[in-house]
Short mmCIF file of C-alpha atoms in Angstrom, two decimals:
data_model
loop_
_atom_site.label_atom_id
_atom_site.label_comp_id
_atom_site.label_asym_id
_atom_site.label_seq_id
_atom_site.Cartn_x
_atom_site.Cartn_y
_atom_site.Cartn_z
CA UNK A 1 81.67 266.36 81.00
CA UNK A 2 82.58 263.30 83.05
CA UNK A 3 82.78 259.64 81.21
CA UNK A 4 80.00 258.64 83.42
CA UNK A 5 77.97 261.81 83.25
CA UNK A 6 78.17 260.94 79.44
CA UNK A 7 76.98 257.22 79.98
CA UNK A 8 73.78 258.33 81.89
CA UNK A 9 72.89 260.82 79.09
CA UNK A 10 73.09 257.82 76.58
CA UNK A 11 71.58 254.97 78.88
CA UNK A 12 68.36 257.77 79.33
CA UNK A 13 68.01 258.71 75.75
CA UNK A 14 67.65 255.14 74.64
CA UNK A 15 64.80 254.41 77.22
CA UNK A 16 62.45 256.87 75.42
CA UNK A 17 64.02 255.96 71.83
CA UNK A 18 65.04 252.44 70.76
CA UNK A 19 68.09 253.90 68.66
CA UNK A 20 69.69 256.98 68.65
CA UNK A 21 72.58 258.72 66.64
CA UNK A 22 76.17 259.53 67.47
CA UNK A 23 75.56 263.02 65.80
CA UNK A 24 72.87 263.67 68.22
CA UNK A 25 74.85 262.56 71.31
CA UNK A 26 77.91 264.54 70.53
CA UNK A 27 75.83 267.38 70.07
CA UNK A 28 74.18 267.00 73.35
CA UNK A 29 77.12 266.24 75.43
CA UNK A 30 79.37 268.49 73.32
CA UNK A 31 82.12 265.85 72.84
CA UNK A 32 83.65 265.03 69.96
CA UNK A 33 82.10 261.50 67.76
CA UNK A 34 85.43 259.50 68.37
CA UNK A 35 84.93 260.33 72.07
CA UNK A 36 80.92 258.95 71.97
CA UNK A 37 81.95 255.93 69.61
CA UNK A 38 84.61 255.05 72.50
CA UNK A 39 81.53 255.20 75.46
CA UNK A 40 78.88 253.34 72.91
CA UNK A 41 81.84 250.22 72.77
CA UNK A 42 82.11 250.44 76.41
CA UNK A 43 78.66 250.18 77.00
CA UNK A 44 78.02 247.60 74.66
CA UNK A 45 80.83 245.28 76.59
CA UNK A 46 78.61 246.36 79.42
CA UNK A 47 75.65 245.03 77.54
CA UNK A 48 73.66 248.12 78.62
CA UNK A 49 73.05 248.43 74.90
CA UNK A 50 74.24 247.37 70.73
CA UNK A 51 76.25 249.17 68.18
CA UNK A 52 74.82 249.85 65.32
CA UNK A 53 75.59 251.72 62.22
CA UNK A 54 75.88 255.13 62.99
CA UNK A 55 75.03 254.72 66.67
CA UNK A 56 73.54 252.47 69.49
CA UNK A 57 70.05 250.62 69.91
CA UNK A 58 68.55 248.91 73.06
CA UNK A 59 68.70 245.72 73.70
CA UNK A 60 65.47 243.76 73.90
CA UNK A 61 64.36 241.57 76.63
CA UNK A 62 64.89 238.41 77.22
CA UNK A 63 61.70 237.20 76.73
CA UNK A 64 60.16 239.83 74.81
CA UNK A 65 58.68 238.87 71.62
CA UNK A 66 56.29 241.06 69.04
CA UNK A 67 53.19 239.11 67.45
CA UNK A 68 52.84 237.94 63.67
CA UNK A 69 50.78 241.57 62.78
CA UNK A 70 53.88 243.46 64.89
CA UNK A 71 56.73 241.59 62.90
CA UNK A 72 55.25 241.89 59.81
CA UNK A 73 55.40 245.71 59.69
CA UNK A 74 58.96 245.52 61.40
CA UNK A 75 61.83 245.69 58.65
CA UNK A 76 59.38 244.92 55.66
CA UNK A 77 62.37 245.68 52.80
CA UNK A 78 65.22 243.82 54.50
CA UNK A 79 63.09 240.81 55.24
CA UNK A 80 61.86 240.56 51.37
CA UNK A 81 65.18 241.29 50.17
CA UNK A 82 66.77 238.38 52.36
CA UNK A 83 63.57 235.73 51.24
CA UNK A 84 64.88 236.88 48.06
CA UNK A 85 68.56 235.47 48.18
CA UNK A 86 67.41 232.65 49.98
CA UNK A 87 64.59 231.58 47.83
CA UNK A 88 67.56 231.32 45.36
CA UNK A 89 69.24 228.88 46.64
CA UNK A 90 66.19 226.34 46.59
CA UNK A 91 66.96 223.69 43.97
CA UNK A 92 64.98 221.12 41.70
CA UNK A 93 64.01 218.21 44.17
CA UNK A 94 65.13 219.85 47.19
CA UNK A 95 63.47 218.89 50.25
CA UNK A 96 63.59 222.11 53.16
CA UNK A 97 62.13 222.93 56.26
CA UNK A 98 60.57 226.36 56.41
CA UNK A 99 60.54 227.80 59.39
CA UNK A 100 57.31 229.62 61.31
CA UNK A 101 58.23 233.33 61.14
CA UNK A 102 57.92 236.25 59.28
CA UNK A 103 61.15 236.49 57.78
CA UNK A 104 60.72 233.18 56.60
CA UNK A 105 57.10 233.64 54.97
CA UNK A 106 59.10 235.98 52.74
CA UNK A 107 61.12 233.39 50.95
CA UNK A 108 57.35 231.86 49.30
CA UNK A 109 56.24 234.13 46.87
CA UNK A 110 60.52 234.33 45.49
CA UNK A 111 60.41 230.12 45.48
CA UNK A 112 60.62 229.04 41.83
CA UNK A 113 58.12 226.98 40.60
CA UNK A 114 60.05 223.54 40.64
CA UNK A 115 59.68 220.30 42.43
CA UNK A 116 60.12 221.02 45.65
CA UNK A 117 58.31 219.30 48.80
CA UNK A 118 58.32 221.55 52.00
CA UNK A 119 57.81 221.13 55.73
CA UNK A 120 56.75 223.68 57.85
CA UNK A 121 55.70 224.36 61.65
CA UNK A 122 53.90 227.96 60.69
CA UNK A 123 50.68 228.18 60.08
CA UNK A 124 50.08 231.62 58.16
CA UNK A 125 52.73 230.11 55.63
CA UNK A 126 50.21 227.27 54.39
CA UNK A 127 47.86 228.95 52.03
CA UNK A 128 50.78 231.00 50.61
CA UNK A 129 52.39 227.36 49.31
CA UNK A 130 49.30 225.95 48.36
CA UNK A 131 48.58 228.69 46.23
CA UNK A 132 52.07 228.29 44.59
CA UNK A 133 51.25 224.89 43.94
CA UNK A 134 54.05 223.30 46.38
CA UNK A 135 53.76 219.65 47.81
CA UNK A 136 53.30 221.01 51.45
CA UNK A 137 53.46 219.29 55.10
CA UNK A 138 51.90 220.91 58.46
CA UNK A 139 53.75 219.45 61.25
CA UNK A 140 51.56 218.36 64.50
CA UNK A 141 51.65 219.80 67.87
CA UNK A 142 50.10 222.63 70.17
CA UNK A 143 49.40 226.46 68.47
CA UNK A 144 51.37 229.09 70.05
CA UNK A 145 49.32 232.07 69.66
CA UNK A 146 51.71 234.84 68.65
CA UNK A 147 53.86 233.72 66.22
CA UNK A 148 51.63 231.21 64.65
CA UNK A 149 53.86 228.68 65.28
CA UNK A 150 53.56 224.92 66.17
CA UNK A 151 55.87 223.66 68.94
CA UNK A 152 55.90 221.31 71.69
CA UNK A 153 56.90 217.55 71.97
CA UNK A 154 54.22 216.95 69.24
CA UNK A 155 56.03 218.80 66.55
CA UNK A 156 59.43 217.18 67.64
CA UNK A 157 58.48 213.64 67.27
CA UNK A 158 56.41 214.62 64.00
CA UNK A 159 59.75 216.86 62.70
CA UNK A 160 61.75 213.49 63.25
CA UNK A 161 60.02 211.31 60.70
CA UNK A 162 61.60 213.73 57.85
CA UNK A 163 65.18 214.87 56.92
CA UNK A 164 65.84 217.76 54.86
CA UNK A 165 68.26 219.18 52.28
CA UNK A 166 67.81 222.48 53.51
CA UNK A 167 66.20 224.47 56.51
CA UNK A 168 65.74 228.05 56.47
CA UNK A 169 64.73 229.61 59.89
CA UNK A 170 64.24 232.68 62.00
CA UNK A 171 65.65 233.88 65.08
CA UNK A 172 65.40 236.43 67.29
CA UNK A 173 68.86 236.73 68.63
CA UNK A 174 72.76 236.38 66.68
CA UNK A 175 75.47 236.85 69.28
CA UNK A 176 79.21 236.06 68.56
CA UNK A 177 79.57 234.39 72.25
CA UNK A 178 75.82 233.31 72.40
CA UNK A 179 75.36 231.90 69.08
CA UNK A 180 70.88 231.94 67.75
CA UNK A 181 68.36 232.40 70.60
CA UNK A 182 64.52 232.72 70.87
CA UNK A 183 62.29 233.88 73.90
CA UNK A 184 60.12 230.47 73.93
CA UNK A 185 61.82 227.06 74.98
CA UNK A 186 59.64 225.27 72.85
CA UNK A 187 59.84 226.82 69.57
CA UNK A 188 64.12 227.43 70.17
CA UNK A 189 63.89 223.17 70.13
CA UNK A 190 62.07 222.82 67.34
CA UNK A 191 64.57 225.20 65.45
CA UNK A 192 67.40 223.09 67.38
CA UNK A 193 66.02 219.94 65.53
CA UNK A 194 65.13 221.22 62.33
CA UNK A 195 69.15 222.37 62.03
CA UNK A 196 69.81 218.70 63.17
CA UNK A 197 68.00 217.12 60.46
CA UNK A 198 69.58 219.07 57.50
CA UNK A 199 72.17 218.28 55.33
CA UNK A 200 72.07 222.35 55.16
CA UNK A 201 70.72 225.43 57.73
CA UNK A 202 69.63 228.72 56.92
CA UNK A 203 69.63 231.73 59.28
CA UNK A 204 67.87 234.47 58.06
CA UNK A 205 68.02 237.59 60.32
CA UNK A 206 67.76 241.44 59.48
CA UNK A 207 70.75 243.57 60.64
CA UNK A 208 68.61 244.68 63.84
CA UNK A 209 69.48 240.88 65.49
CA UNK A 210 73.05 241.06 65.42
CA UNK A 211 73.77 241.72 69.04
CA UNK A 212 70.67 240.51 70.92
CA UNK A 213 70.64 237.64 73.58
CA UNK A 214 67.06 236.23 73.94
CA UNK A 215 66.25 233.97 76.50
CA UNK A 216 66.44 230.41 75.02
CA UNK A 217 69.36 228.92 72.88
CA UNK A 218 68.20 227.46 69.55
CA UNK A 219 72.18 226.67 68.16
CA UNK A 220 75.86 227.98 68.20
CA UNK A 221 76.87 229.99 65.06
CA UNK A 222 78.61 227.30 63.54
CA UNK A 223 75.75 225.03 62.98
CA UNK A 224 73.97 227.45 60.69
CA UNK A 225 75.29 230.16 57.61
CA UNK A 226 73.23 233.70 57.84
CA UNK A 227 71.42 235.47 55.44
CA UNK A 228 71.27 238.90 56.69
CA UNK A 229 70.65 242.17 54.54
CA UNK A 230 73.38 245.37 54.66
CA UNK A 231 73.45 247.65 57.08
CA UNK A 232 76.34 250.21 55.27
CA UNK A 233 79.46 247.67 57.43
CA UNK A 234 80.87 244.71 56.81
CA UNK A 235 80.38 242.41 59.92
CA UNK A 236 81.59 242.25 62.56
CA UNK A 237 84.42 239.91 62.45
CA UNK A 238 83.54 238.20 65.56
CA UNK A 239 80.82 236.55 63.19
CA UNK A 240 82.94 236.08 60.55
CA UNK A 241 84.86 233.91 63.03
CA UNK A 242 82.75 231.63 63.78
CA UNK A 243 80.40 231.00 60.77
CA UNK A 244 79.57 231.82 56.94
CA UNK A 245 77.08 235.45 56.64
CA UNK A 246 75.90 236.15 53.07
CA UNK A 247 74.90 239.86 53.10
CA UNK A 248 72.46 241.04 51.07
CA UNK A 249 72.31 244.37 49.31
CA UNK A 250 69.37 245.74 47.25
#
C-alpha cells in the first residue's frame, strides 16, 4: 500500500474516532507498527493530527471549547490527581490566583487548611472555598456563559489591584512552538495577566493538551512550569526545552 493511500486511511479513521491505535492501523493497512509510527510523525509535522501514546488523536479546533458540565466528565482522574500535586505546593500565607476552569476547581478540596487568601475569576469555584473556610475574592467583570468564567476589561483592571505568590491556571492548548492558548481572547488575557502578577505560575494541563493550538495565545512556555499527569512517556523534549513539567503519576 502506497504512503499516501496509508495517510487517507488514518486521516478518515480519526474523523469518526477522536483517537485511534497503531495496532489497529497496522492491522488495517497490513504494514508493519514502525512503518505507521513513521506516517503518524509525518502527519503530525503536517498538523493533520497529535501523537499520542500508543497512537494519534485529532486535533481540536481552533475555537472549539466544551462547557463546565462537558469538562467536568472529561479526564476526571488525571485532573484530581494533578489538583492533587498542586494543592501541595500551596504554603502558609501564600497569596494565589486560581484560575476559572475545571482542572483548577480540583486543586480546592486537596488545599490544606492554612492561611491562605485566594483570588479567583470562576464562579463555580466560590462555594467550594467558602465551605473550606478560605479568605476568598470574586474578581469583577462580564459572565462568560460556558466556562463560568469572568473576563473582559473589568476583570483586568480588578486583577491589577492584587499580586500573587502563586497562580495556578488552565489551558486549553501546550505547544512547544506555540507556547499556552485558549479559544476566547478575553479569558487568554486574563490568564496573560494573572502569570504577570505572580512571583510564581502554574499550568495545569492533562496529557490530552500537549499538542493542541487553540486560537488565542495566553503565554510562551517559559513564563509558566506544568503540572501535567503521566501518560506511560516521558515528554517530549521539545517541552523540556523550553520550560519546567512536573508529571504526575498515581
Amino acid at each position: 500500500m502506497l504512503t499516501e493511500e496509508r495517510h487517507r486511511i488514518i486521516l478518515d479513521l480519526l474523523k469518526d474516532k477522536e483517537t485511534i491505535k497503531i495496532q489497529d492501523i497496522a492491522e488495517l493497512t497490513e504494514a508493519s507498527e514502525s512503518t505507521i509510527r513513521r506516517d503518524l510523525t509525518q502527519l503530525e509535522q503536517g498538523k493533520y493530527l497529535k501523537r499520542v501514546h500508543g497512537g494519534a488523536a485529532r486535533l481540536q479546533g481552533k475555537l472549539k471549547e466544551l462547557t463546565v458540565s462537558e469538562k467536568t466528565s472529561k479526564s476526571f482522574h488525571e485532573k484530581s490527581m494533578i489538583g492533587r500535586f498542586a494543592a501541595g505546593l500551596v504554603e502558609e500565607g501564600d497569596c494565589i490566583f486560581l484560575d476559572a476552569g475545571t482542572t483548577t476547581l480540583g486543586i480546592i478540596e486537596f488545599l490544606p487548611e492554612i492561611d491562605i487568601v485566594i483570588v479567583t475569576n470562576g464562579l463555580t469555584h466560590v462555594d467550594a472555598l467558602l465551605q473550606k473556610g478560605f479568605k476568598t475574592y470574586l474578581i469583577g467583570g462580564s459572565v462568560k456563559p460556558t466556562t463560568k468564567a469572568v473576563i473582559g476589561s473589568g476583570a483586568i483592571e480588578s486583577l491589577q489591584k492584587y499580586r500573587f505568590d502563586k497562580a495556578f491556571l488552565g489551558t486549553n492548548g501546550v505547544h512547544p512552538q506555540y507556547g499556552f492558548t485558549t479559544p476566547d481572547p478575553e479569558e487568554a488575557q486574563v490568564k496573560k495577566t494573572s502569570i504577570e502578577l505572580s512571583r510564581e505560575a502554574f499550568i495545569l494541563a492533562d496529557d490530552s493538551k500537549f499538542g493542541e493550538i487553540a486560537f488565542s495565545k495566553i503565554a510562551d512556555l517559559n513564563e509558566a512550569v506544568v503540572i501535567t499527569n503521566g501518560s506511560g512517556e516521558e515528554p517530549d523534549t521539545a517541552y523540556m526545552e523550553k520550560t519546567t513539567v512536573k508529571v504526575v503519576t498515581a
